[in-house]
Amino acid sequence: MAGDTAAVVCHGNLKNGIDAPTDNREPRRSQAHQKINVKQILVVEDETRIARIVRDYLERAGYRVAVAGNGSDALVFARSRHPDLIVLDLGLPQMDGLEVTKALRKQSNVPIIMLTARVEESDKVIGLELGADDYITKPFSPKELVARVRAVFRRIDPLPEPSAIIRAGDVELDRTRMQVSVQGRRIDATPTEFELLATLTRQPGRVFTRAQLLDAIRGLEAESFDRAVDVHVKNLRRKLEPDPRNPRYVLTVYGVGYKFAE
């Protein structure tokens, strides 16, 4: 991708209809995604190049993404497919983003992040009063948009309160002392490795995407570097596993992320 900003000149508008992933057009999706709860985001944007940039960044962050080029198609999709979040451009043709927000709020509480080129504060206030959860002004960094999306999901999907002792098989974590033991053998884990392992062991068998693990261990500051998780997993396996090349505990789910063995 050439740049880090969606401040681009439109080279064409999206036609009517929904650009949604299908079984034969998911270059970044593995079939394993069908088995886990991957959030779906609807991007409503009529400028083709901006829509593609936003879609690409969100897919790289681990989300499923559909694109609608106008408000009417967006409402049809929202009614039938129930996306987990909507990224909505205010400057749509025919039915603008404020009208779409008003219509959405009559049928759903789906989180909405507004994209706007309008500088007037009143437009942003109206959008928020109609029920939008956040807004971002064009030109914007796609990384910032990804961070805003993750922040919204954290607000609506809070993590359960962690218990002091976490046990998964013969692995035990003591959150109070920040200690990890395997079959009674103490291992030295860094704070980041500890939090990564704690996230996985709380829910053995659950598949976590790299983006979800980044949110758990480092928050927003690392939203653009999801491969950092691979480095932490490699280091953790070296300490945790009897044979790091054939892991018993922290397992790779190819094309998706990681899980702790059940």
Coordinates of N, CA and C in Angstrom, one line a residue, residues 28-252:
R28 N -7.4 -13.1 2.4 CA -6.7 -13.0 3.7 C -7.5 -13.9 4.7
R29 N -8.5 -14.6 4.3 CA -9.3 -15.3 5.2 C -9.0 -16.8 5.1
S30 N -8.9 -17.5 6.2 CA -8.8 -18.9 6.2 C -10.1 -19.5 6.5
Q31 N -10.3 -20.8 6.1 CA -11.6 -21.5 6.5 C -11.8 -21.6 8.0
A32 N -10.7 -21.5 8.7 CA -10.8 -21.5 10.2 C -11.6 -20.4 10.7
H33 N -11.6 -19.2 9.9 CA -12.4 -18.1 10.4 C -13.9 -18.4 10.5
Q34 N -14.3 -19.4 9.7 CA -15.7 -19.7 9.8 C -16.1 -20.3 11.2
K35 N -15.1 -20.8 11.9 CA -15.4 -21.5 13.2 C -15.2 -20.7 14.4
I36 N -14.8 -19.4 14.3 CA -14.6 -18.6 15.4 C -15.4 -17.3 15.2
N37 N -15.5 -16.6 16.3 CA -16.3 -15.4 16.2 C -15.5 -14.2 15.8
V38 N -15.4 -14.0 14.5 CA -14.6 -12.9 13.9 C -15.6 -11.8 13.6
K39 N -15.4 -10.6 14.1 CA -16.3 -9.5 14.0 C -16.4 -9.1 12.5
Q40 N -17.7 -8.7 12.2 CA -17.9 -8.3 10.8 C -18.2 -6.8 10.8
I41 N -17.6 -6.1 9.9 CA -17.7 -4.6 9.8 C -18.3 -4.3 8.5
L42 N -19.3 -3.4 8.4 CA -19.8 -2.8 7.2 C -19.2 -1.4 7.0
V43 N -18.5 -1.2 5.9 CA -18.0 0.1 5.5 C -18.9 0.7 4.5
V44 N -19.5 1.9 4.8 CA -20.4 2.6 3.9 C -19.7 3.8 3.3
E45 N -19.2 3.7 2.1 CA -18.3 4.7 1.5 C -18.5 4.7 0.0
D46 N -18.8 5.8 -0.6 CA -19.0 5.8 -2.1 C -17.7 6.1 -2.9
E47 N -16.7 6.5 -2.2 CA -15.4 6.7 -2.9 C -14.6 5.4 -2.9
T48 N -14.5 4.9 -4.1 CA -13.9 3.5 -4.3 C -12.6 3.4 -3.6
R49 N -11.7 4.3 -3.8 CA -10.3 4.1 -3.3 C -10.3 4.2 -1.8
I50 N -11.0 5.1 -1.2 CA -11.1 5.2 0.2 C -11.6 3.9 0.8
A51 N -12.7 3.4 0.2 CA -13.4 2.2 0.7 C -12.4 1.0 0.6
R52 N -11.6 0.9 -0.4 CA -10.6 -0.2 -0.5 C -9.5 -0.1 0.5
I53 N -9.0 1.1 0.7 CA -8.0 1.3 1.8 C -8.5 0.9 3.1
V54 N -9.7 1.4 3.5 CA -10.3 1.1 4.8 C -10.6 -0.4 4.9
R55 N -11.1 -1.0 3.8 CA -11.3 -2.5 3.9 C -10.0 -3.3 4.1
D56 N -9.0 -2.9 3.3 CA -7.7 -3.6 3.4 C -7.1 -3.5 4.8
Y57 N -7.2 -2.4 5.5 CA -6.6 -2.2 6.8 C -7.4 -3.0 7.8
L58 N -8.7 -2.9 7.7 CA -9.6 -3.6 8.7 C -9.4 -5.2 8.5
E59 N -9.3 -5.6 7.3 CA -9.1 -7.1 7.1 C -7.7 -7.5 7.7
R60 N -6.7 -6.7 7.5 CA -5.4 -7.0 8.0 C -5.4 -7.0 9.5
A61 N -6.3 -6.3 10.1 CA -6.5 -6.2 11.6 C -7.3 -7.4 12.1
G62 N -7.8 -8.3 11.2 CA -8.5 -9.5 11.6 C -10.0 -9.5 11.5
Y63 N -10.6 -8.5 10.9 CA -12.0 -8.4 10.8 C -12.5 -8.8 9.4
R64 N -13.8 -9.3 9.4 CA -14.5 -9.5 8.1 C -15.1 -8.2 7.7
V65 N -15.0 -7.9 6.4 CA -15.5 -6.5 5.9 C -16.3 -6.6 4.7
A66 N -17.4 -5.9 4.7 CA -18.3 -5.7 3.5 C -18.3 -4.2 3.2
V67 N -18.5 -3.9 2.0 CA -18.6 -2.5 1.6 C -19.9 -2.2 0.9
A68 N -20.5 -1.1 1.3 CA -21.7 -0.6 0.6 C -21.4 0.8 0.0
G69 N -21.9 1.1 -1.2 CA -21.6 2.3 -1.8 C -22.7 3.4 -1.6
N70 N -23.8 3.1 -1.0 CA -24.8 4.1 -0.7 C -25.6 3.7 0.5
G71 N -26.4 4.6 1.0 CA -27.2 4.4 2.2 C -28.2 3.3 2.1
S72 N -28.9 3.2 1.0 CA -30.0 2.3 0.9 C -29.5 0.8 1.0
D73 N -28.4 0.6 0.3 CA -27.8 -0.8 0.3 C -27.2 -1.1 1.7
A74 N -26.7 0.0 2.4 CA -26.2 -0.2 3.7 C -27.4 -0.7 4.7
L75 N -28.5 -0.1 4.6 CA -29.7 -0.4 5.4 C -30.1 -1.8 5.1
V76 N -30.2 -2.2 3.9 CA -30.6 -3.6 3.5 C -29.6 -4.6 4.1
F77 N -28.3 -4.3 4.0 CA -27.3 -5.2 4.5 C -27.4 -5.3 6.1
A78 N -27.6 -4.1 6.7 CA -27.7 -4.1 8.2 C -28.9 -4.9 8.7
R79 N -30.0 -4.8 8.0 CA -31.2 -5.6 8.4 C -31.0 -7.1 8.2
S80 N -30.3 -7.5 7.1 CA -30.3 -8.9 6.8 C -29.0 -9.6 7.4
R81 N -27.9 -8.9 7.6 CA -26.7 -9.5 8.0 C -26.2 -9.1 9.4
H82 N -26.8 -8.1 10.0 CA -26.5 -7.7 11.3 C -25.0 -7.5 11.6
P83 N -24.3 -6.6 11.0 CA -22.9 -6.4 11.2 C -22.6 -6.0 12.7
D84 N -21.4 -6.3 13.1 CA -21.0 -5.9 14.5 C -20.7 -4.4 14.7
L85 N -20.3 -3.8 13.6 CA -20.0 -2.3 13.6 C -20.1 -1.8 12.2
I86 N -20.4 -0.5 12.1 CA -20.6 0.2 10.8 C -19.6 1.4 10.8
V87 N -18.8 1.5 9.7 CA -18.0 2.7 9.5 C -18.8 3.4 8.4
L88 N -19.2 4.6 8.7 CA -20.2 5.3 7.8 C -19.8 6.7 7.4
D89 N -19.7 6.9 6.1 CA -19.3 8.2 5.6 C -20.5 9.1 5.6
L90 N -20.4 10.3 6.1 CA -21.5 11.2 6.1 C -21.9 11.8 4.8
G91 N -20.9 11.9 3.9 CA -21.1 12.6 2.6 C -21.6 11.6 1.5
L92 N -22.6 10.8 1.7 CA -23.1 9.9 0.7 C -24.0 10.6 -0.2
P93 N -24.1 10.1 -1.5 CA -25.1 10.6 -2.4 C -26.5 10.2 -2.0
Q94 N -27.5 11.0 -2.4 CA -28.9 10.6 -2.1 C -29.2 10.6 -0.6
M95 N -29.1 9.5 0.0 CA -29.3 9.5 1.5 C -28.0 9.6 2.2
D96 N -27.8 10.8 2.9 CA -26.5 11.0 3.5 C -26.4 10.2 4.8
G97 N -25.2 10.3 5.4 CA -24.9 9.5 6.5 C -25.7 9.8 7.7
L98 N -26.1 11.1 7.9 CA -27.0 11.4 9.1 C -28.4 10.7 8.9
E99 N -28.9 10.7 7.7 CA -30.2 10.0 7.5 C -30.0 8.5 7.7
V100 N -28.9 7.9 7.2 CA -28.6 6.5 7.5 C -28.6 6.2 8.9
T101 N -27.8 7.0 9.7 CA -27.7 6.8 11.1 C -29.1 6.9 11.8
K102 N -29.9 7.8 11.4 CA -31.3 7.9 12.0 C -32.1 6.6 11.7
A103 N -32.0 6.2 10.5 CA -32.7 4.9 10.1 C -32.2 3.7 10.8
L104 N -30.9 3.6 11.0 CA -30.3 2.5 11.7 C -30.7 2.4 13.1
R105 N -30.8 3.6 13.7 CA -31.1 3.6 15.2 C -32.6 3.3 15.4
K106 N -33.4 3.3 14.4 CA -34.8 2.8 14.6 C -34.9 1.3 14.6
Q107 N -33.8 0.6 14.2 CA -33.9 -0.8 14.1 C -32.7 -1.5 14.8
S108 N -31.7 -0.8 15.3 CA -30.5 -1.5 15.8 C -29.7 -0.6 16.7
N109 N -28.9 -1.2 17.6 CA -28.0 -0.4 18.4 C -26.5 -0.7 17.9
V110 N -26.4 -1.1 16.7 CA -25.0 -1.4 16.2 C -24.1 -0.2 16.3
P111 N -22.9 -0.4 16.8 CA -21.9 0.7 16.9 C -21.7 1.3 15.5
I112 N -21.6 2.7 15.5 CA -21.3 3.4 14.3 C -20.2 4.4 14.5
I113 N -19.2 4.3 13.6 CA -18.1 5.3 13.5 C -18.3 6.1 12.2
M114 N -18.4 7.4 12.4 CA -18.7 8.3 11.2 C -17.4 8.7 10.6
L115 N -17.3 8.7 9.3 CA -16.2 9.4 8.5 C -16.8 10.6 8.0
T116 N -16.1 11.7 8.2 CA -16.7 13.0 7.7 C -15.6 13.9 7.2
A117 N -15.9 14.6 6.0 CA -15.0 15.6 5.5 C -15.5 17.0 6.0
R118 N -16.6 17.0 6.7 CA -17.2 18.2 7.1 C -16.5 18.8 8.4
V119 N -16.2 20.0 8.4 CA -15.4 20.6 9.5 C -16.4 21.2 10.5
E120 N -17.6 21.4 10.2 CA -18.5 22.1 11.1 C -18.8 21.2 12.3
E121 N -18.6 21.7 13.5 CA -18.8 21.0 14.7 C -20.3 20.5 14.8
S122 N -21.2 21.3 14.3 CA -22.6 20.9 14.4 C -22.9 19.6 13.8
D123 N -22.3 19.3 12.6 CA -22.5 18.0 11.9 C -22.1 16.8 12.8
K124 N -20.9 17.0 13.5 CA -20.4 15.9 14.3 C -21.3 15.7 15.6
V125 N -21.8 16.9 16.1 CA -22.7 16.8 17.3 C -24.0 16.2 16.9
I126 N -24.5 16.5 15.8 CA -25.8 15.9 15.3 C -25.6 14.4 15.2
G127 N -24.5 14.0 14.5 CA -24.3 12.6 14.3 C -24.2 11.8 15.6
L128 N -23.5 12.4 16.6 CA -23.4 11.8 17.9 C -24.7 11.7 18.7
E129 N -25.5 12.8 18.5 CA -26.8 12.8 19.2 C -27.7 11.8 18.5
L130 N -27.6 11.6 17.3 CA -28.4 10.6 16.6 C -28.0 9.1 17.0
G131 N -26.9 9.0 17.6 CA -26.5 7.7 18.1 C -25.2 7.1 17.6
A132 N -24.4 7.9 16.8 CA -23.1 7.4 16.4 C -22.2 7.3 17.7
D133 N -21.3 6.3 17.6 CA -20.4 6.1 18.8 C -19.1 6.9 18.7
D134 N -18.7 7.3 17.5 CA -17.4 8.0 17.4 C -17.4 8.6 16.0
Y135 N -16.5 9.5 15.8 CA -16.3 10.1 14.4 C -14.8 10.3 14.2
I136 N -14.5 10.3 12.9 CA -13.1 10.6 12.5 C -13.2 11.5 11.3
T137 N -12.3 12.5 11.2 CA -12.4 13.5 10.2 C -11.4 13.2 9.0
K138 N -11.8 13.3 7.8 CA -11.0 13.1 6.6 C -10.1 14.4 6.5
P139 N -8.9 14.3 6.1 CA -8.1 13.1 5.8 C -7.7 12.4 7.1
F140 N -7.6 11.1 7.1 CA -7.4 10.3 8.3 C -6.4 9.2 8.1
S141 N -5.7 8.8 9.1 CA -4.8 7.6 9.1 C -5.7 6.3 9.2
P142 N -5.5 5.4 8.3 CA -6.2 4.1 8.5 C -5.9 3.4 9.8
K143 N -4.6 3.6 10.3 CA -4.2 3.0 11.5 C -5.1 3.6 12.7
E144 N -5.3 4.9 12.6 CA -6.2 5.5 13.6 C -7.6 4.9 13.6
L145 N -8.1 4.7 12.4 CA -9.5 4.2 12.3 C -9.5 2.8 12.9
V146 N -8.5 1.9 12.6 CA -8.4 0.6 13.2 C -8.4 0.7 14.8
A147 N -7.6 1.7 15.3 CA -7.6 1.9 16.7 C -8.9 2.3 17.3
R148 N -9.6 3.1 16.6 CA -11.0 3.6 17.0 C -11.9 2.4 17.0
V149 N -11.9 1.5 16.0 CA -12.7 0.4 15.9 C -12.4 -0.6 17.1
R150 N -11.2 -0.8 17.4 CA -10.8 -1.7 18.5 C -11.3 -1.1 19.8
A151 N -11.2 0.2 20.0 CA -11.6 0.9 21.2 C -13.1 0.7 21.4
V152 N -13.9 0.8 20.3 CA -15.4 0.6 20.4 C -15.7 -0.8 20.9
F153 N -15.0 -1.8 20.2 CA -15.2 -3.2 20.6 C -14.8 -3.5 22.0
R154 N -13.8 -2.9 22.5 CA -13.4 -3.1 23.9 C -14.5 -2.5 24.9
R155 N -15.1 -1.4 24.5 CA -16.2 -0.9 25.3 C -17.4 -1.8 25.4
I156 N -17.7 -2.4 24.3 CA -19.0 -3.2 24.2 C -18.7 -4.6 24.6
D157 N -17.5 -5.1 24.5 CA -17.1 -6.5 24.8 C -16.1 -6.5 25.9
P158 N -16.4 -6.0 27.1 CA -15.4 -6.0 28.2 C -14.9 -7.4 28.6
L159 N -13.6 -7.5 28.9 CA -13.1 -8.7 29.3 C -13.6 -9.1 30.7
P160 N -13.8 -10.3 31.0 CA -14.1 -10.7 32.4 C -13.0 -10.4 33.4
E161 N -13.4 -10.1 34.6 CA -12.4 -9.8 35.7 C -11.5 -11.0 35.8
P162 N -10.2 -10.8 35.8 CA -9.3 -12.0 35.9 C -9.2 -12.5 37.3
S163 N -9.2 -13.8 37.5 CA -9.0 -14.4 38.8 C -7.5 -14.4 39.1
A164 N -7.2 -14.6 40.4 CA -5.8 -14.5 40.8 C -5.0 -15.7 40.3
I165 N -5.6 -16.9 40.3 CA -5.0 -18.1 39.9 C -5.7 -18.6 38.6
I166 N -4.9 -18.9 37.6 CA -5.4 -19.4 36.4 C -4.8 -20.8 36.1
R167 N -5.6 -21.8 36.0 CA -5.1 -23.2 35.7 C -5.7 -23.7 34.4
A168 N -4.8 -24.2 33.6 CA -5.2 -24.9 32.3 C -4.3 -26.1 32.1
G169 N -4.9 -27.3 32.4 CA -4.1 -28.5 32.4 C -3.0 -28.4 33.5
D170 N -1.8 -28.7 33.1 CA -0.7 -28.6 34.0 C 0.1 -27.3 34.0
V171 N -0.6 -26.3 33.5 CA 0.0 -24.9 33.5 C -0.8 -24.1 34.5
E172 N 0.0 -23.4 35.3 CA -0.7 -22.5 36.4 C 0.0 -21.2 36.4
L173 N -0.9 -20.1 36.4 CA -0.4 -18.7 36.5 C -1.0 -18.1 37.8
D174 N -0.1 -17.4 38.5 CA -0.4 -16.7 39.7 C -0.3 -15.2 39.3
R175 N -1.5 -14.5 39.1 CA -1.5 -13.1 38.7 C -0.9 -12.2 39.8
T176 N -1.1 -12.6 41.0 CA -0.6 -11.7 42.1 C 0.9 -11.7 42.2
R177 N 1.5 -12.8 42.0 CA 3.0 -12.9 42.0 C 3.6 -12.8 40.6
M178 N 2.8 -12.8 39.5 CA 3.2 -12.8 38.2 C 4.2 -14.0 37.9
Q179 N 3.7 -15.2 38.4 CA 4.5 -16.4 38.2 C 3.8 -17.4 37.4
V180 N 4.6 -18.1 36.6 CA 4.1 -19.2 35.7 C 4.8 -20.5 36.1
S181 N 4.0 -21.6 36.2 CA 4.6 -22.9 36.4 C 4.0 -23.9 35.5
V182 N 4.8 -24.9 35.1 CA 4.4 -26.0 34.2 C 4.8 -27.3 34.9
Q183 N 3.8 -28.1 35.3 CA 4.0 -29.3 36.0 C 4.9 -29.1 37.2
G184 N 4.6 -27.9 37.9 CA 5.3 -27.6 39.1 C 6.6 -26.9 38.9
R185 N 7.1 -26.8 37.6 CA 8.4 -26.2 37.3 C 8.1 -24.7 37.0
R186 N 8.8 -23.8 37.8 CA 8.7 -22.4 37.6 C 9.4 -22.0 36.3
I187 N 8.8 -21.1 35.5 CA 9.5 -20.5 34.4 C 9.5 -19.0 34.5
D188 N 10.5 -18.4 33.9 CA 10.6 -16.9 34.0 C 10.0 -16.3 32.7
A189 N 8.8 -15.7 32.9 CA 8.1 -15.0 31.8 C 8.2 -13.5 31.9
T190 N 8.4 -12.8 30.8 CA 8.3 -11.4 30.9 C 6.8 -10.9 31.1
P191 N 6.6 -9.7 31.5 CA 5.2 -9.2 31.7 C 4.3 -9.4 30.5
T192 N 4.9 -9.2 29.3 CA 4.1 -9.3 28.0 C 3.8 -10.8 27.8
E193 N 4.8 -11.7 28.0 CA 4.6 -13.1 27.8 C 3.6 -13.6 28.8
F194 N 3.6 -13.1 30.0 CA 2.7 -13.5 31.1 C 1.2 -13.1 30.7
E195 N 1.0 -11.9 30.2 CA -0.3 -11.5 29.8 C -0.8 -12.2 28.6
L196 N 0.1 -12.5 27.7 CA -0.3 -13.3 26.5 C -0.8 -14.7 26.9
L197 N 0.0 -15.3 27.8 CA -0.4 -16.7 28.3 C -1.6 -16.6 29.1
A198 N -1.8 -15.6 29.9 CA -3.0 -15.5 30.7 C -4.2 -15.4 29.9
T199 N -4.2 -14.6 28.8 CA -5.3 -14.4 27.9 C -5.7 -15.8 27.3
L200 N -4.7 -16.6 26.8 CA -4.9 -17.8 26.2 C -5.5 -18.9 27.2
T201 N -4.9 -18.9 28.4 CA -5.2 -20.0 29.3 C -6.6 -19.8 30.0
R202 N -7.1 -18.5 30.0 CA -8.4 -18.3 30.6 C -9.5 -19.0 29.8
Q203 N -9.2 -19.2 28.5 CA -10.2 -19.9 27.6 C -9.6 -20.9 26.7
P204 N -9.2 -22.1 27.3 CA -8.5 -23.1 26.5 C -9.4 -23.5 25.3
G205 N -8.8 -23.7 24.2 CA -9.5 -24.1 23.0 C -10.1 -22.9 22.2
R206 N -10.2 -21.7 22.8 CA -10.7 -20.6 22.0 C -9.6 -20.1 21.1
V207 N -9.9 -19.8 19.8 CA -8.9 -19.3 18.9 C -8.9 -17.8 19.0
F208 N -7.7 -17.2 19.2 CA -7.6 -15.7 19.2 C -6.8 -15.3 18.0
T209 N -7.3 -14.2 17.3 CA -6.6 -13.6 16.2 C -5.4 -12.9 16.8
R210 N -4.4 -12.5 16.0 CA -3.3 -11.7 16.5 C -3.8 -10.4 17.0
A211 N -4.7 -9.8 16.3 CA -5.2 -8.5 16.7 C -5.9 -8.6 18.1
Q212 N -6.6 -9.6 18.4 CA -7.2 -9.8 19.7 C -6.1 -9.9 20.8
L213 N -5.1 -10.7 20.5 CA -4.0 -10.8 21.4 C -3.3 -9.5 21.7
L214 N -3.1 -8.8 20.6 CA -2.4 -7.5 20.8 C -3.2 -6.6 21.7
D215 N -4.6 -6.6 21.5 CA -5.4 -5.8 22.3 C -5.3 -6.2 23.8
A216 N -5.1 -7.5 24.0 CA -5.0 -8.0 25.4 C -3.7 -7.6 26.1
I217 N -2.6 -7.6 25.3 CA -1.3 -7.5 25.9 C -0.7 -6.1 25.8
R218 N -1.2 -5.3 24.8 CA -0.5 -4.0 24.7 C -1.5 -2.9 24.3
G219 N -2.7 -3.1 24.0 CA -3.6 -2.1 23.7 C -3.4 -1.4 22.4
L220 N -3.7 -0.1 22.3 CA -3.7 0.6 21.1 C -2.3 0.9 20.5
E221 N -1.3 0.9 21.4 CA 0.0 1.4 20.9 C 0.7 0.5 19.9
A222 N 0.2 -0.7 19.7 CA 0.8 -1.6 18.8 C -0.2 -2.1 17.7
E223 N -1.2 -1.2 17.4 CA -2.2 -1.7 16.5 C -1.7 -2.0 15.1
S224 N -0.5 -1.5 14.7 CA -0.1 -1.7 13.3 C 1.0 -2.8 13.2
F225 N 1.3 -3.5 14.3 CA 2.4 -4.5 14.3 C 1.9 -5.8 14.9
D226 N 0.9 -6.4 14.2 CA 0.3 -7.6 14.8 C 1.3 -8.8 14.7
R227 N 2.3 -8.8 13.9 CA 3.3 -9.9 13.9 C 4.2 -9.9 15.1
A228 N 4.1 -8.9 15.9 CA 4.9 -8.9 17.2 C 4.4 -10.0 18.1
V229 N 3.1 -10.4 17.9 CA 2.6 -11.5 18.7 C 3.4 -12.8 18.4
D230 N 3.8 -13.0 17.1 CA 4.5 -14.2 16.7 C 5.9 -14.3 17.5
V231 N 6.5 -13.1 17.7 CA 7.8 -13.1 18.4 C 7.6 -13.5 19.8
H232 N 6.5 -12.9 20.5 CA 6.3 -13.3 21.9 C 5.9 -14.7 22.0
V233 N 5.2 -15.3 21.1 CA 4.8 -16.7 21.2 C 6.0 -17.6 21.0
K234 N 6.9 -17.2 20.1 CA 8.1 -18.0 19.9 C 9.0 -18.0 21.2
N235 N 9.1 -16.9 21.8 CA 9.9 -16.8 23.1 C 9.2 -17.5 24.2
L236 N 7.9 -17.4 24.3 CA 7.1 -18.1 25.3 C 7.2 -19.6 25.1
R237 N 7.1 -20.1 23.9 CA 7.3 -21.6 23.7 C 8.6 -22.1 24.1
R238 N 9.7 -21.3 23.9 CA 11.0 -21.7 24.2 C 11.1 -22.0 25.7
K239 N 10.4 -21.2 26.5 CA 10.4 -21.4 27.9 C 9.4 -22.4 28.4
L240 N 8.3 -22.5 27.7 CA 7.1 -23.3 28.2 C 7.1 -24.7 27.7
E241 N 7.4 -24.9 26.5 CA 7.2 -26.2 25.8 C 8.4 -27.2 26.0
P242 N 8.1 -28.5 26.2 CA 9.2 -29.5 26.2 C 9.9 -29.5 24.9
D243 N 9.2 -29.3 23.8 CA 9.7 -29.3 22.4 C 9.1 -28.1 21.7
P244 N 9.8 -27.0 21.7 CA 9.2 -25.8 21.1 C 8.8 -26.0 19.6
R245 N 9.4 -26.9 18.9 CA 9.1 -27.1 17.5 C 7.8 -27.9 17.3
N246 N 7.4 -28.6 18.4 CA 6.2 -29.4 18.4 C 5.4 -29.0 19.6
P247 N 4.8 -27.8 19.6 CA 4.2 -27.3 20.9 C 3.0 -28.2 21.4
R248 N 3.0 -28.3 22.7 CA 1.9 -29.0 23.3 C 0.8 -28.1 23.9
Y249 N 1.3 -26.9 24.3 CA 0.4 -26.0 25.0 C -0.2 -24.8 24.1
V250 N 0.7 -24.0 23.6 CA 0.3 -22.8 22.7 C 0.4 -23.3 21.3
L251 N -0.8 -23.4 20.7 CA -0.9 -24.0 19.4 C -1.2 -23.0 18.3
T252 N -0.7 -23.1 17.1 CA -0.9 -22.2 16.0 C -2.2 -22.7 15.3

